[in-house]
Amino acid sequence: MSGADFLPRALYGAYLQQLLSQAIQAAAPRVRFERRRARVEALHALQQDGPFELELSNGERLIASEVVLACGDPPRSRHLAVDDPYASPASDRAPRSLVILGTGLTMADVAIEAAS
């Protein structure tokens, strides 16, 4: 197997962009999607179980009731706000706002699921 056996990364990126665009268009009316091009510099729990404040590299601050760290498959840590990005939140804990941090497949999966 060689690199020629796989589709170009740019084509796969276009495919993911199309899936995300479709999910945004099909999202429930209460779902709002905003893009940010910034690095998260800090994440603070304002209370033990949230909400959370995110400090971005552009000086912006965001508040979210839930935060998903979608940056691959790290070892489980009790310090993460969400242990399993694929776990559905309990109906009594449905997030009012959700921030997804990541650039890979897990982030795309979580974004598509959250928008539906």
mmCIF file of C-alpha atoms in Angstrom:
data_model
loop_
_atom_site.group_PDB
_atom_site.id
_atom_site.type_symbol
_atom_site.label_atom_id
_atom_site.label_comp_id
_atom_site.label_asym_id
_atom_site.label_seq_id
_atom_site.Cartn_x
_atom_site.Cartn_y
_atom_site.Cartn_z
ATOM 1 C CA MET A 1 0.000 0.000 0.000
ATOM 2 C CA SER A 2 1.304 3.471 -0.843
ATOM 3 C CA GLY A 3 0.162 7.067 -0.642
ATOM 4 C CA ALA A 4 -1.257 6.719 -4.166
ATOM 5 C CA ASP A 5 -3.820 4.233 -2.781
ATOM 6 C CA PHE A 6 -5.610 7.069 -0.941
ATOM 7 C CA LEU A 7 -7.573 10.061 -2.166
ATOM 8 C CA PRO A 8 -5.801 13.424 -1.898
ATOM 9 C CA ARG A 9 -6.228 15.157 1.455
ATOM 10 C CA ALA A 10 -7.757 18.240 -0.240
ATOM 11 C CA LEU A 11 -10.494 16.087 -1.802
ATOM 12 C CA TYR A 12 -11.272 14.509 1.558
ATOM 13 C CA GLY A 13 -11.370 17.988 3.112
ATOM 14 C CA ALA A 14 -13.867 19.111 0.456
ATOM 15 C CA TYR A 15 -15.995 16.048 1.233
ATOM 16 C CA LEU A 16 -16.001 16.861 4.971
ATOM 17 C CA GLN A 17 -16.865 20.495 4.188
ATOM 18 C CA GLN A 18 -19.822 19.329 2.083
ATOM 19 C CA LEU A 19 -21.058 17.040 4.891
ATOM 20 C CA LEU A 20 -20.768 19.839 7.429
ATOM 21 C CA SER A 21 -22.581 22.290 5.124
ATOM 22 C CA GLN A 22 -25.411 19.794 4.641
ATOM 23 C CA ALA A 23 -25.664 19.237 8.398
ATOM 24 C CA ILE A 24 -25.809 23.002 9.023
ATOM 25 C CA GLN A 25 -28.561 23.444 6.434
ATOM 26 C CA ALA A 26 -30.561 20.519 7.866
ATOM 27 C CA ALA A 27 -30.070 21.576 11.489
ATOM 28 C CA ALA A 28 -32.989 22.335 13.759
ATOM 29 C CA PRO A 29 -34.004 26.027 13.827
ATOM 30 C CA ARG A 30 -32.559 26.437 17.347
ATOM 31 C CA VAL A 31 -29.058 25.457 16.136
ATOM 32 C CA ARG A 32 -26.695 28.314 15.277
ATOM 33 C CA PHE A 33 -23.314 27.619 13.709
ATOM 34 C CA GLU A 34 -20.421 30.096 13.910
ATOM 35 C CA ARG A 35 -16.888 29.636 12.607
ATOM 36 C CA ARG A 36 -13.932 30.938 14.551
ATOM 37 C CA ARG A 37 -10.344 30.912 13.320
ATOM 38 C CA ALA A 38 -8.473 31.115 16.576
ATOM 39 C CA ARG A 39 -6.602 28.898 18.978
ATOM 40 C CA VAL A 40 -8.073 28.125 22.395
ATOM 41 C CA GLU A 41 -5.514 29.443 24.859
ATOM 42 C CA ALA A 42 -7.373 28.509 28.056
ATOM 43 C CA LEU A 43 -10.470 26.652 29.197
ATOM 44 C CA HIS A 44 -11.970 27.386 32.616
ATOM 45 C CA ALA A 45 -14.887 25.686 34.363
ATOM 46 C CA LEU A 46 -16.882 28.512 35.944
ATOM 47 C CA GLN A 47 -18.540 25.943 38.216
ATOM 48 C CA GLN A 48 -17.683 22.291 38.835
ATOM 49 C CA ASP A 49 -19.846 20.989 35.937
ATOM 50 C CA GLY A 50 -19.835 24.134 33.788
ATOM 51 C CA PRO A 51 -20.553 26.478 32.228
ATOM 52 C CA PHE A 52 -17.123 26.887 30.683
ATOM 53 C CA GLU A 53 -15.214 29.944 29.532
ATOM 54 C CA LEU A 54 -12.832 29.660 26.599
ATOM 55 C CA GLU A 55 -10.128 32.257 26.009
ATOM 56 C CA LEU A 56 -9.198 32.495 22.324
ATOM 57 C CA SER A 57 -5.925 33.656 20.785
ATOM 58 C CA ASN A 58 -7.739 36.607 19.164
ATOM 59 C CA GLY A 59 -8.753 37.924 22.620
ATOM 60 C CA GLU A 60 -12.337 36.737 22.306
ATOM 61 C CA ARG A 61 -13.996 34.865 25.174
ATOM 62 C CA LEU A 62 -16.767 32.312 24.704
ATOM 63 C CA ILE A 63 -19.125 30.769 27.257
ATOM 64 C CA ALA A 64 -20.534 27.270 26.691
ATOM 65 C CA SER A 65 -22.577 24.889 28.791
ATOM 66 C CA GLU A 66 -20.717 21.938 27.206
ATOM 67 C CA VAL A 67 -17.298 21.620 25.569
ATOM 68 C CA VAL A 68 -16.104 18.707 23.428
ATOM 69 C CA LEU A 69 -12.373 18.209 22.940
ATOM 70 C CA ALA A 70 -12.336 16.453 19.558
ATOM 71 C CA CYS A 71 -8.608 16.123 18.920
ATOM 72 C CA GLY A 72 -8.188 12.462 18.174
ATOM 73 C CA ASP A 73 -8.062 9.477 20.471
ATOM 74 C CA PRO A 74 -6.163 10.518 23.607
ATOM 75 C CA PRO A 75 -6.129 8.351 26.712
ATOM 76 C CA ARG A 76 -9.158 8.957 28.917
ATOM 77 C CA SER A 77 -8.707 11.629 31.542
ATOM 78 C CA ARG A 78 -10.984 12.538 34.406
ATOM 79 C CA HIS A 79 -10.048 16.178 33.718
ATOM 80 C CA LEU A 80 -11.905 16.361 30.391
ATOM 81 C CA ALA A 81 -15.352 17.981 30.438
ATOM 82 C CA VAL A 82 -16.689 15.178 28.222
ATOM 83 C CA ASP A 83 -15.099 11.718 28.389
ATOM 84 C CA ASP A 84 -16.809 10.239 25.320
ATOM 85 C CA PRO A 85 -17.528 12.627 22.421
ATOM 86 C CA TYR A 86 -19.958 10.087 20.955
ATOM 87 C CA ALA A 87 -22.045 9.748 24.112
ATOM 88 C CA SER A 88 -25.438 11.444 23.891
ATOM 89 C CA PRO A 89 -26.046 13.969 26.649
ATOM 90 C CA ALA A 90 -28.785 13.026 29.089
ATOM 91 C CA SER A 91 -32.077 14.674 28.116
ATOM 92 C CA ASP A 92 -32.079 16.688 31.345
ATOM 93 C CA ARG A 93 -28.543 17.938 30.562
ATOM 94 C CA ALA A 94 -29.002 18.930 26.916
ATOM 95 C CA PRO A 95 -26.421 21.631 26.233
ATOM 96 C CA ARG A 96 -27.625 25.204 25.790
ATOM 97 C CA SER A 97 -24.407 25.979 23.953
ATOM 98 C CA LEU A 98 -21.682 23.682 22.716
ATOM 99 C CA VAL A 99 -18.103 24.415 21.702
ATOM 100 C CA ILE A 100 -16.248 21.758 19.723
ATOM 101 C CA LEU A 101 -12.458 22.006 19.645
ATOM 102 C CA GLY A 102 -10.694 20.039 16.962
ATOM 103 C CA THR A 103 -9.815 19.716 13.312
ATOM 104 C CA GLY A 104 -10.082 16.004 12.587
ATOM 105 C CA LEU A 105 -12.607 13.262 12.013
ATOM 106 C CA THR A 106 -13.874 13.179 15.598
ATOM 107 C CA MET A 107 -14.633 16.912 15.400
ATOM 108 C CA ALA A 108 -16.516 16.417 12.131
ATOM 109 C CA ASP A 109 -18.519 13.516 13.597
ATOM 110 C CA VAL A 110 -19.459 15.504 16.696
ATOM 111 C CA ALA A 111 -20.357 18.629 14.671
ATOM 112 C CA ILE A 112 -22.619 16.676 12.335
ATOM 113 C CA GLU A 113 -24.300 14.879 15.259
ATOM 114 C CA ALA A 114 -24.778 18.113 17.215
ATOM 115 C CA ALA A 115 -26.382 19.845 14.230
ATOM 116 C CA SER A 116 -29.014 17.124 13.778
#
